Coordinates of C-alpha atoms and ligand atoms in Angstrom, one line a residue:
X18 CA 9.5 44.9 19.5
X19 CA 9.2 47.4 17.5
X20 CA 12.0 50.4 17.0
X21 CA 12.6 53.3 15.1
X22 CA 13.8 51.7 12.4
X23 CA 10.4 51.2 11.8
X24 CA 9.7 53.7 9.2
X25 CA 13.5 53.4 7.2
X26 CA 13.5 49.3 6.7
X27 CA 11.5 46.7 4.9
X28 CA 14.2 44.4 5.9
X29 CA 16.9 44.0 7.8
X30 CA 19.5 40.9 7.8
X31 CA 22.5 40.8 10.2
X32 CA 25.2 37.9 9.3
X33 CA 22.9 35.5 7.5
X34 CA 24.6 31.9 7.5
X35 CA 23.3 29.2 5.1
X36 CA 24.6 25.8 4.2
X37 CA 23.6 23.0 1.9
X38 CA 25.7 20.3 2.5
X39 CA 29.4 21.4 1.9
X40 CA 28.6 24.4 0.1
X41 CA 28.0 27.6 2.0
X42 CA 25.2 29.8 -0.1
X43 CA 25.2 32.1 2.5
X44 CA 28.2 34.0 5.0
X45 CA 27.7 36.0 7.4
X46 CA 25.5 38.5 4.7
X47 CA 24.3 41.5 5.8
X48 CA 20.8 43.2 3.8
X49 CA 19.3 46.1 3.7
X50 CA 16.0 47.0 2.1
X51 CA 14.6 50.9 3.2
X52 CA 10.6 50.7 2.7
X53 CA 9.4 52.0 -1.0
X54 CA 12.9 51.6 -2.3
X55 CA 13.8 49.5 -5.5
X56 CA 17.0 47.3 -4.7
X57 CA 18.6 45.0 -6.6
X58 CA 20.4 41.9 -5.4
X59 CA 23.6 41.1 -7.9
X60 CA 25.6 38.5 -8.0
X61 CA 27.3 35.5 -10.2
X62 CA 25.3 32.7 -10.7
X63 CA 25.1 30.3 -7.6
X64 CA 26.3 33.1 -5.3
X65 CA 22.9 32.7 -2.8
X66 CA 20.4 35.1 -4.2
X67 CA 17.7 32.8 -4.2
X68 CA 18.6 31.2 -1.0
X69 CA 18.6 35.0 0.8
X70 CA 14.9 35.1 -0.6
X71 CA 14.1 32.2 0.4
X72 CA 15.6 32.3 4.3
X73 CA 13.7 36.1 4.5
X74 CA 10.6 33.9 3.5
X75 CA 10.7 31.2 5.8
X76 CA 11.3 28.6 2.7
X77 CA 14.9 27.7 4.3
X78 CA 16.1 28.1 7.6
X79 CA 19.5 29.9 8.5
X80 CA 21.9 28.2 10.7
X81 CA 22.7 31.3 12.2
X82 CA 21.6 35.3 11.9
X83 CA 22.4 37.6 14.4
X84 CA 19.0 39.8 13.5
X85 CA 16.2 39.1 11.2
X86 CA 14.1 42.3 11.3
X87 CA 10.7 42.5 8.8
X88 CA 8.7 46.6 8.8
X89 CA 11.0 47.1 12.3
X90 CA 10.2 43.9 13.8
X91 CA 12.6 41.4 15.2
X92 CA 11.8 38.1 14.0
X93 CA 13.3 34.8 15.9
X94 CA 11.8 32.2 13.5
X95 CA 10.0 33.0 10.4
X96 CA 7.5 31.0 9.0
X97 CA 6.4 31.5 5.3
X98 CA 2.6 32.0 6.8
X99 CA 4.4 34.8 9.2
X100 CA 6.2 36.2 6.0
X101 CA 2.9 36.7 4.3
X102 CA 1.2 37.3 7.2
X103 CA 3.6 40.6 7.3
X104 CA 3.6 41.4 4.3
X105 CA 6.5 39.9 2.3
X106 CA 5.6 38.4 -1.0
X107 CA 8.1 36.5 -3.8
X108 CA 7.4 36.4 -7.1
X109 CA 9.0 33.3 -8.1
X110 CA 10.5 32.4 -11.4
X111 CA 7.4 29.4 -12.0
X112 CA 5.1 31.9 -10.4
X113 CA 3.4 29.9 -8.7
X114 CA 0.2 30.2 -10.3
X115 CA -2.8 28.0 -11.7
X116 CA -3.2 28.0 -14.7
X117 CA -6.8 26.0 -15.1
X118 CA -8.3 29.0 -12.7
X119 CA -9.4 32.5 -14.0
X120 CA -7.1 35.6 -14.0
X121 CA -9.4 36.9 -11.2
X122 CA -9.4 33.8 -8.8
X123 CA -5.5 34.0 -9.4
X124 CA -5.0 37.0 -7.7
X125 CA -7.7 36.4 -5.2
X126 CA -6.3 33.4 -4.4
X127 CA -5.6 33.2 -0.7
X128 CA -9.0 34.6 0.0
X129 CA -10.3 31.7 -1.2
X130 CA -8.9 29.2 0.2
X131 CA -10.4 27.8 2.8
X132 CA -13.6 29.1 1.9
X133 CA -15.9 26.3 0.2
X134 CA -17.0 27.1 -3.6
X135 CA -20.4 28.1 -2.7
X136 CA -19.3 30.7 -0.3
X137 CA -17.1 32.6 -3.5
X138 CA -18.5 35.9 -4.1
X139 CA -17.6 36.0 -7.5
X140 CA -18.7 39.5 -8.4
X141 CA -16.8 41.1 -5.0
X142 CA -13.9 38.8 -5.9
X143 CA -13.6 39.8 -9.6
X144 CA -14.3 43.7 -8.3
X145 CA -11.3 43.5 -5.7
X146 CA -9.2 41.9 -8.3
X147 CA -9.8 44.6 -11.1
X148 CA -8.9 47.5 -8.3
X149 CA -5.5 45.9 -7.5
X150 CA -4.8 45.7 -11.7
X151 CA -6.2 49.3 -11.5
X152 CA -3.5 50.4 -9.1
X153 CA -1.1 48.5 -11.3
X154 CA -2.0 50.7 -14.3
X155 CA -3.1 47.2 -16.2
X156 CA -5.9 46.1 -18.3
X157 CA -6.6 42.5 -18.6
X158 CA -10.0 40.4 -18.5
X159 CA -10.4 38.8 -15.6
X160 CA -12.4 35.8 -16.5
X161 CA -10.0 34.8 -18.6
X162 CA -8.6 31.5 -17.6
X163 CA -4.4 31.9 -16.8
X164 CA -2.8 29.9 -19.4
X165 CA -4.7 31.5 -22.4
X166 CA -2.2 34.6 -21.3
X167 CA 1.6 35.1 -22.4
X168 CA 4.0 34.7 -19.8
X169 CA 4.6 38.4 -19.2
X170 CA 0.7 39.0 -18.3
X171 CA 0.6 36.1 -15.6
X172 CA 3.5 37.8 -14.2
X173 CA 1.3 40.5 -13.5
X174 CA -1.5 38.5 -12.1
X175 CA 1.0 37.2 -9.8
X176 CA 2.3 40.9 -8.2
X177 CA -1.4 41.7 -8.4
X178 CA -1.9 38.5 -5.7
X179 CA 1.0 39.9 -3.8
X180 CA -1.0 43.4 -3.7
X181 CA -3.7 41.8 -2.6
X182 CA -2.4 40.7 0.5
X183 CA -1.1 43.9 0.6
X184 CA 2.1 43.4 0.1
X185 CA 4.7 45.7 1.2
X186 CA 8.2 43.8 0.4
X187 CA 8.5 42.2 -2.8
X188 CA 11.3 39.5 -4.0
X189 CA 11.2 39.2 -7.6
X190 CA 13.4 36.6 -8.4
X191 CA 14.8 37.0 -11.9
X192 CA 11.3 38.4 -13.5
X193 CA 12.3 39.7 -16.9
X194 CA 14.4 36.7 -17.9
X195 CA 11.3 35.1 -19.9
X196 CA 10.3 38.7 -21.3
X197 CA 10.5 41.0 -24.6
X198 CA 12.1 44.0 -24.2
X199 CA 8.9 46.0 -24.4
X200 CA 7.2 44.0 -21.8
X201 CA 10.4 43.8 -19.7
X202 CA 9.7 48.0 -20.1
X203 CA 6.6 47.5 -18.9
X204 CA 7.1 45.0 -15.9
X205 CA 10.1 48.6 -14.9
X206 CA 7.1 50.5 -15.2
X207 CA 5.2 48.9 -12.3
X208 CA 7.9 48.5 -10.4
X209 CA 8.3 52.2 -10.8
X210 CA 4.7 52.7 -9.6
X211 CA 5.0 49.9 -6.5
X212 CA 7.6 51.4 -5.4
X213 CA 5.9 55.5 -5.2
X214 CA 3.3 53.6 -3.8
X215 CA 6.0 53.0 -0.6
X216 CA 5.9 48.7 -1.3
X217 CA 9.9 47.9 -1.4
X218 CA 10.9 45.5 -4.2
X219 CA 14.1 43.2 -4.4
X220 CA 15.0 42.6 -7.6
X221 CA 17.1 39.9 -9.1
X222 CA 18.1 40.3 -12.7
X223 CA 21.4 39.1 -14.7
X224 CA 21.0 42.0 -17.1
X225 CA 22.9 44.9 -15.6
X226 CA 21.3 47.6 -18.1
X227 CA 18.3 47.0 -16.5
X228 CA 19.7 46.5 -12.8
X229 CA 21.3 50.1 -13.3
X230 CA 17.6 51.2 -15.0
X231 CA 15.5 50.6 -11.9
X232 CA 17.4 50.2 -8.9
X233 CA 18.4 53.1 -6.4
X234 CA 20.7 50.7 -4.8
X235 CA 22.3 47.1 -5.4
X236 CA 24.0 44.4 -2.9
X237 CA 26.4 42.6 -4.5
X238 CA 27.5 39.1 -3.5
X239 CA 29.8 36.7 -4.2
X240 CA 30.2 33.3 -3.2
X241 CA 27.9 33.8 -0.6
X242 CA 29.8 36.6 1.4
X243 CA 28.8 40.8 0.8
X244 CA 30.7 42.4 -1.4
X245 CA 29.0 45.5 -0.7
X246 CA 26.2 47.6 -0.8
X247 CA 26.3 50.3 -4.0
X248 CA 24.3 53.6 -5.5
X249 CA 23.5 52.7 -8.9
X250 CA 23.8 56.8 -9.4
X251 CA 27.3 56.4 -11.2
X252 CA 28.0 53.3 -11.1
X253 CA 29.0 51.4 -14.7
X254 CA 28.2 48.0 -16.4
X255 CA 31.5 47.3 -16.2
X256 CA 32.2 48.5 -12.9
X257 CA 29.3 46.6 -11.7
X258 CA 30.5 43.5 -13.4
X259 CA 33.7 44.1 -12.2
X260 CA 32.4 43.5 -8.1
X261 CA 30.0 40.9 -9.3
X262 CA 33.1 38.4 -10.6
X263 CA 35.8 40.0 -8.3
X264 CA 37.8 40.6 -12.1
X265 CA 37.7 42.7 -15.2
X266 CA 35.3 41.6 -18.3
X267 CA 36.0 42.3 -21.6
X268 CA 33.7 43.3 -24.0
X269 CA 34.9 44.2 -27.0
X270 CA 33.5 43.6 -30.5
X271 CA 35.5 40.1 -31.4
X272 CA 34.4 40.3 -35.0
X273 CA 37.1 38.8 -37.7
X274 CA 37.6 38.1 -41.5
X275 CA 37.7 34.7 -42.8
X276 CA 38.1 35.4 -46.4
X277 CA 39.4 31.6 -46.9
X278 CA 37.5 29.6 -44.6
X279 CA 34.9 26.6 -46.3
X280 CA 31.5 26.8 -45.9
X281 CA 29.9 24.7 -43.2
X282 CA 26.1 25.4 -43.8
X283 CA 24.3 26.8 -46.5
X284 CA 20.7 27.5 -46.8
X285 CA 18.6 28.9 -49.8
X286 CA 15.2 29.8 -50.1
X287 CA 14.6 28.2 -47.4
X288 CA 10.8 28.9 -46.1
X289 CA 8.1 27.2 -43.7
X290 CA 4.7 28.7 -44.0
X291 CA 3.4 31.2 -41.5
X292 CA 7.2 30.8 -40.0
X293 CA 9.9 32.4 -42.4
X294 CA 10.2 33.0 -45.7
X295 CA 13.3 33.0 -48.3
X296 CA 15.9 32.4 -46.1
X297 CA 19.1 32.9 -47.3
X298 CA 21.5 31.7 -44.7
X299 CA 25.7 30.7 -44.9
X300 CA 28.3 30.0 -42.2
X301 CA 31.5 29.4 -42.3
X302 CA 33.6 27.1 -40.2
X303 CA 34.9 29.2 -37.8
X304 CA 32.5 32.0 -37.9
X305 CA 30.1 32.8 -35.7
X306 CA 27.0 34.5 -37.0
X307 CA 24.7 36.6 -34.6
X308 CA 21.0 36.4 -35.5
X309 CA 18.6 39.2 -33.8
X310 CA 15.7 40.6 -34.0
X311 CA 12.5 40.7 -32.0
X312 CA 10.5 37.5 -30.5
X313 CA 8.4 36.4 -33.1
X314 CA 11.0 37.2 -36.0
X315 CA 11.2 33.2 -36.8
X316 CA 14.6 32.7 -35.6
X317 CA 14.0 29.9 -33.2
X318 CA 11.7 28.2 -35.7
X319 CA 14.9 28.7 -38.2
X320 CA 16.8 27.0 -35.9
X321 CA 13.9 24.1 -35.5
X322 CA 14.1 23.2 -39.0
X323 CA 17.8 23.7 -39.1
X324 CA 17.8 20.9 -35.6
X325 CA 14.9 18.7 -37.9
X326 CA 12.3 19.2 -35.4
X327 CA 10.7 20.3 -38.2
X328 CA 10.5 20.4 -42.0
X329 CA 10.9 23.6 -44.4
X330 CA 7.9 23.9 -46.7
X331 CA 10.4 24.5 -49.5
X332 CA 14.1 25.2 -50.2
X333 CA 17.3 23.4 -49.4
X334 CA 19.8 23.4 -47.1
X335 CA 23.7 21.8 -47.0
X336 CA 26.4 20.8 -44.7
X337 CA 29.6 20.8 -45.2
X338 CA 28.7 21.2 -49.1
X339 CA 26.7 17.5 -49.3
X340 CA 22.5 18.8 -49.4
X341 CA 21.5 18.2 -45.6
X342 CA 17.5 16.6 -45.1
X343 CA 17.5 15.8 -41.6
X344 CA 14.5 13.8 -40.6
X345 CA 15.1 13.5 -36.8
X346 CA 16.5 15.3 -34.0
X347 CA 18.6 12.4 -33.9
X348 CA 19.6 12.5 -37.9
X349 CA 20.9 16.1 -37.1
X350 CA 23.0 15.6 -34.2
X351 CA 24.6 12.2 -36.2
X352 CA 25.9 14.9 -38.7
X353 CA 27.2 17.1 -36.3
X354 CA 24.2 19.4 -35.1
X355 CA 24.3 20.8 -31.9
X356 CA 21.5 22.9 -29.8
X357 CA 21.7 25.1 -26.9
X358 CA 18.7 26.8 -26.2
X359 CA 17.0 28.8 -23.4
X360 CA 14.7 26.6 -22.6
X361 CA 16.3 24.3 -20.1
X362 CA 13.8 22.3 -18.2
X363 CA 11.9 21.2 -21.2
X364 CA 15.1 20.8 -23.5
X365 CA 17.6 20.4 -21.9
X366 CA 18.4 18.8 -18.5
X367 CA 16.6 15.7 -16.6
X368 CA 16.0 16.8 -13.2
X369 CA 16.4 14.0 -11.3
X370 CA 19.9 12.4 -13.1
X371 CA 23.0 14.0 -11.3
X372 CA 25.0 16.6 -13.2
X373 CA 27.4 14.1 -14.3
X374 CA 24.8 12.0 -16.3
X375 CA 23.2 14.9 -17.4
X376 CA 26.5 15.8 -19.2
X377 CA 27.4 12.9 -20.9
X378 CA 23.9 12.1 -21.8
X379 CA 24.5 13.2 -25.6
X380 CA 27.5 11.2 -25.8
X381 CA 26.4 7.9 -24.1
X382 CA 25.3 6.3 -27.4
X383 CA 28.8 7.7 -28.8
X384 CA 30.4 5.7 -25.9
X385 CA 28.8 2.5 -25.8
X386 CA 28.8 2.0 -29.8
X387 CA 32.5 2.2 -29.8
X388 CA 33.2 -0.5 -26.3
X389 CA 29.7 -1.2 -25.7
X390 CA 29.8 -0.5 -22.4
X391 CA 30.3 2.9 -20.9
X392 CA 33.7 3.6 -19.6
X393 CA 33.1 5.3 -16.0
X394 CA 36.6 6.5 -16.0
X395 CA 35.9 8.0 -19.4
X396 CA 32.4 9.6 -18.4
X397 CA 34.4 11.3 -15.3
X398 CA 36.9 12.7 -17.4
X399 CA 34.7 13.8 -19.7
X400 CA 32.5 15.4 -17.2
X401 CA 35.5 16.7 -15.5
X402 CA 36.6 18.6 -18.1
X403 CA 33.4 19.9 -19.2
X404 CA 32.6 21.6 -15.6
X405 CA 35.8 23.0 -15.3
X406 CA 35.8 24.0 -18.6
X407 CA 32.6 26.5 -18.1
X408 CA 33.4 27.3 -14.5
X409 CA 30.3 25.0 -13.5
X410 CA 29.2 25.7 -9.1
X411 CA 28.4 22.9 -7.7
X412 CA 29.1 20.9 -4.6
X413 CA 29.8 16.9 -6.5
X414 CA 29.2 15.4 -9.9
X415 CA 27.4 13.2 -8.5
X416 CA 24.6 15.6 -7.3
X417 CA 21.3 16.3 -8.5
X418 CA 20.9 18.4 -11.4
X419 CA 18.3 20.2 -9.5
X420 CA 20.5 21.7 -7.0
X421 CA 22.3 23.8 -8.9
X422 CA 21.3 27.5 -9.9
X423 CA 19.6 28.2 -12.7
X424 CA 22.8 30.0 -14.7
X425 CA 24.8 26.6 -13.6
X426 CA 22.2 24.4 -15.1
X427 CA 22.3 26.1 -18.6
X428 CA 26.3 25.8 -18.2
X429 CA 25.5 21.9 -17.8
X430 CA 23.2 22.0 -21.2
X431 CA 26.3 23.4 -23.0
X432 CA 28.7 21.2 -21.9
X433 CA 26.1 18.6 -22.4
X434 CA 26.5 19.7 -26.4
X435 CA 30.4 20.7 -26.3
X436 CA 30.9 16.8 -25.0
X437 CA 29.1 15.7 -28.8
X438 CA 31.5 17.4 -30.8
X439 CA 29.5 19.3 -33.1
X440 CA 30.2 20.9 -36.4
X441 CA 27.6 23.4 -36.3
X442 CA 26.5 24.9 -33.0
X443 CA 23.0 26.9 -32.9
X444 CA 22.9 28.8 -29.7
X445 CA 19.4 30.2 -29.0
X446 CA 19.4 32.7 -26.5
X447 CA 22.0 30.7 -24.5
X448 CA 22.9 33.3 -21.7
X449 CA 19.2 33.9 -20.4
X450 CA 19.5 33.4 -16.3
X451 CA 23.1 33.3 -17.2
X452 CA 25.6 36.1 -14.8
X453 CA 27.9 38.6 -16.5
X454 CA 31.1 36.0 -15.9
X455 CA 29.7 33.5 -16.9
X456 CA 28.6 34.6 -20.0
X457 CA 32.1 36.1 -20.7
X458 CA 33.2 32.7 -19.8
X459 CA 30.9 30.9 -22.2
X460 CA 31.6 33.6 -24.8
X461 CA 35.1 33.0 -24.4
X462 CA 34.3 29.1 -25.1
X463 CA 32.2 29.9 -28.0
X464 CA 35.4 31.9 -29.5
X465 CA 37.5 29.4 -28.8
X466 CA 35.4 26.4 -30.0
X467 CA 35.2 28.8 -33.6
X468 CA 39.0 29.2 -33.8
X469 CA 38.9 25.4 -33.6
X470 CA 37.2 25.5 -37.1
X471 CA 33.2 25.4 -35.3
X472 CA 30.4 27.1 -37.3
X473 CA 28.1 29.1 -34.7
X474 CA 24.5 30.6 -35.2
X475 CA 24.2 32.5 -32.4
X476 CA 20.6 33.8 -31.7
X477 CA 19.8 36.2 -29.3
X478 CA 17.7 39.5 -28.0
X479 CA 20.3 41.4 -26.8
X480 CA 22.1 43.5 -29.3
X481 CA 24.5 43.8 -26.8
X482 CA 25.4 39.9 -26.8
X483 CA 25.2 39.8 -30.8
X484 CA 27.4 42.8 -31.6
X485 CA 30.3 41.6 -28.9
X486 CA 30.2 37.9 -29.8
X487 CA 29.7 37.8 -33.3
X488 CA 31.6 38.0 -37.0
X489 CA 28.8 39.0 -38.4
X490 CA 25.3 39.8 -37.6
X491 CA 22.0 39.1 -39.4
X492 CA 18.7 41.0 -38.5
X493 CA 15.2 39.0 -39.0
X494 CA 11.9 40.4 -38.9
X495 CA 8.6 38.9 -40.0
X496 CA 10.5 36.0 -40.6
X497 CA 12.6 37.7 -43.1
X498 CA 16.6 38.4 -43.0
X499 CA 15.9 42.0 -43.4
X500 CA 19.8 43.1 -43.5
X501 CA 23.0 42.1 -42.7
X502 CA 25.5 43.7 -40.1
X503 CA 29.2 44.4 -39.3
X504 CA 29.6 44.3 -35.6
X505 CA 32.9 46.7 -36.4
X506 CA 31.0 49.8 -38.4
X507 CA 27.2 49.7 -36.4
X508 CA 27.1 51.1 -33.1
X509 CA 25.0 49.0 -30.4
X510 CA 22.3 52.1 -29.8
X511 CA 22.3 51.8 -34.0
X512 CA 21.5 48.5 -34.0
X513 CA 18.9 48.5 -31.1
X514 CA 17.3 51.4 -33.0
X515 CA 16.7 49.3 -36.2
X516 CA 15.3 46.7 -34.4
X517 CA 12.7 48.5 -32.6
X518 CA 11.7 50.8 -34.9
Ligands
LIG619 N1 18.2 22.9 -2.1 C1 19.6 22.9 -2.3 N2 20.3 21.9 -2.0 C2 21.7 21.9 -2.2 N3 22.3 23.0 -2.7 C3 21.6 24.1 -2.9 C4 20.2 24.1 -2.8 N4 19.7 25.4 -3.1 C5 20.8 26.1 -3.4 N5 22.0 25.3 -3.3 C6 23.4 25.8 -3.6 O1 23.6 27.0 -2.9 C7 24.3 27.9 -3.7 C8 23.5 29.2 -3.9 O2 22.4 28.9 -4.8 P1 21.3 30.0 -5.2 O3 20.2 29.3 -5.9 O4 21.0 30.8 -4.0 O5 22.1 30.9 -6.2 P2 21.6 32.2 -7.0 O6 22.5 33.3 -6.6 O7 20.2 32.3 -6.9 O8 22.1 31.7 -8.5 P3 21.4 32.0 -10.0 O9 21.8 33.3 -10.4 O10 22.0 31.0 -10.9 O11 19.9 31.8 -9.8 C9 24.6 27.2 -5.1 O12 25.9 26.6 -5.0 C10 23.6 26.1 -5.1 O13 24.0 25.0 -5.8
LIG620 MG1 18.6 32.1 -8.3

């Protein structure tokens, strides 16, 4: 059936219901797309953004909707095939990609299959694949296989693939949470030029600058139900944040004195060639120092030696004033080390091992030394504590780690830490995938765990982040503290401007 909605909607969801279990993801939601139109879908962490994608896509099916309409038609069962087939495309967070095959057969990819390898035109192939990067506005060799390319390049080779089955909705599921700044400037741009080519895009992002940047409108939802359906023309950060959480979030600059507080960590000269050079580092119990800059500044490779992942070349470090040489992950975290980082699924969390082991994992060996034997009414409490704590989703403790959403997950990684009781925390770039409230909520943690007497490196790309959340702040380029910062006399378009300059 096809009706005159035909031209005005991509997409059009009437009271969407999803469950998993005892958690409903998804109630009643109504959604909107108009065809060429940029819209962003907002919402705390866990709140069903994914799971919308994936029941428009045919990956999960609803229990109920009253109308599933895709380009104007009305659509009983979809089938991810019958997605494609109509032009609905996801850019996933993992991409999807392969990364043994050639930036060319990438985005050809479902022409290929099916055909057998002697039946490839190559040189048609590569020639259709260089047009869709052409409408893109992107350069790129196309024989070059995926995985030689950064992460923001096989991005592109995967809306390229969507092009080229002509796509005409596109979900992109949290797209700039792996990028710079620049490139995250240049994935806006091509969403800029999708969309004036008339292709709709749905576009999930945690960072609200941005979300107000490129959208003309936003859905919010929260805990599964509409909140409501926004012009980004006038709307705020704040205000924005505000209907995403259902409260107010403060944001001021927390930056304090502490004239008289000991020194936790000290570092001098410390350098690691090709990495950094001549760091001179110092924090305070109870202070929290913000380290920015651009990706490949050295931070996180700072951090690595700081962790002993690594070794410094030359130069010394101390904690709590006795000279610290850790030669093990494990050696660091025995003298009170901790390490939050982005990078969850490699770092931090086992998959398969419910939330509840994944949270006490640090602190088993703590455990079982003392009684030999892990208390299970001590690992509940523990985890108890923790979830509540950060304001962790989920449905039981006992539940895979892998059914939670990705901002939940890194909430898991830092209670995982918290439970260790650490006297220094490094935070690298702890809030990526992470919502608005639940980075004020973690912030507020941070604070609080610093008033307890916790030193805290906190290293992130957004200025914003650093400036709100930090005593002082520290700005490293080439690997090199370049100049130190109070949060109270810099502005945050100062800051930003020193950094990218
Ligand atoms: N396969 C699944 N099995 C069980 N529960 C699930 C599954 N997928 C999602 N959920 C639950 O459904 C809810 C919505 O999850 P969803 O992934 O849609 O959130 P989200 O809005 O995308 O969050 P995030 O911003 O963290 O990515 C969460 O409570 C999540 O734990
Ligand atoms: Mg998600």
């Amino acid at each position: 059936m096809t009706t005159a909605s035909a031209e005005r909607f991509a997409l059009r969801l009437h009271k969407v219901s999803k469950a998993f279990g005892g958690v409903q993801a998804l109630n009643k939601v109504d959604f909107e797309v108009r065809a060429g139109e940029v819209h962003c879908l907002a919402g705390e962490n866990g709140c069903g953004k994914s799971t919308l994608i994936k029941v428009v896509t045919g990956v999960h099916r609803p229990e109920s909707a009253d109308l599933i309409e895709l380009f104007g038609q009305r659509i009983d069962r979809i089938t991810p095939v019958q997605a494609r087939e109509l032009g609905v495309s996801v850019i996933w967070q993992d991409l999807a990609l392969f990364p043994h095959m050639s930036v060319a057969e990438n985005i050809a990819f479902d022409d290929l299959v099916g055909l057998r390898p002697k039946s490839v035109r190559y040189g048609e192939m590569t020639t259709r694949a260089g047009k869709v990067l052409e409408r893109l506005g992107v350069r790129m060799e196309l024989g070059a296989p995926l995985h030689s390319l950064p992460i923001a390049q096989r991005q592109v080779v995967a809306i390229a693939r969507a092009l080229m089955n002509d796509a005409k909705l596109i979900f992109m599921d949290e797209p700039t949470a792996s990028l710079t700044q620049s490139e995250t400037d240049r994935l806006l741009d091509i969403v800029r030029k999708l969309s004036a080519q008339g292709v709709a895009i749905v576009f999930v992002s945690h960072r609200l600058a941005e979300v107000l940047e490129i959208a003309e409108r936003v859905t919010v939802v929260r805990d599964g139900n509409l909140v409501g359906v926004y012009p980004t023309e006038g709307m705020t950060q704040a205000r924005l944040g505000e209907l995403m959480t259902g409260h107010h979030i403060e944001n001021d600059v927390s930056a304090r004195d502490l004239p008289d507080a000991p020194v936790a960590f000290q570092a001098r000269g410390l350098s690691r060639h090709g990495e950094f050079h001549d760091v001179d580092l110092t924090i305070k119990a109870g202070e929290v120092v913000g380290l920015t800059g651009l990706i490949g500044a050295g931070r996180t490779e700072l951090a690595h030696v700081m962790m002993g992942m690594r070794r410094a070349d030359s130069g010394d470090m101390q904690l709590n004033g006795a000279p610290y040489r850790p030669k093990s992950v494990r050696a660091a975290i025995e003298q009170g080390m901790a390490y939050v980082s982005e990078d969850r699924l490699s770092l931090g969390l086992l998959q398969k091992q419910s939330i509840a082991d994944n949270t006490v994992i640090s602190v088993l060996r703590k455990l079982t030394s003392v009684t030999g034997l892990i208390s299970e009414s001590r690992k509940a409490d523990l985890v108890r504590h923790w979830i509540k704590e950060l304001g962790v989703k989920i449905g039981a403790p006992e539940d895979p780690i892998s059914t939670l959403s990705g901002g939940n997950q890194q909430k898991v990684v830092l209670a995982k830490w918290l439970a260790t009781d650490p006297k220094l925390l490094i935070l690298d770039s702890p809030t990526v995938g992470v919502d608005v409230g639940a980075r004020a909520g973690i912030f507020r943690i941070v604070r609080q765990l610093a008033d307890e007497g916790l030193a805290i490196l906190l290293i992130s790309d957004e200025v914003t982040e650093v400036m709100h959340n930090s005593d002082r702040i520290l700005h490293m380029a080439d690997g090199r503290i370049q100049q130190e910062y109070d949060p109270r006399t810099i502005s945050v378009p100062q800051l930003e401007e020193r950094i990218y300059a």
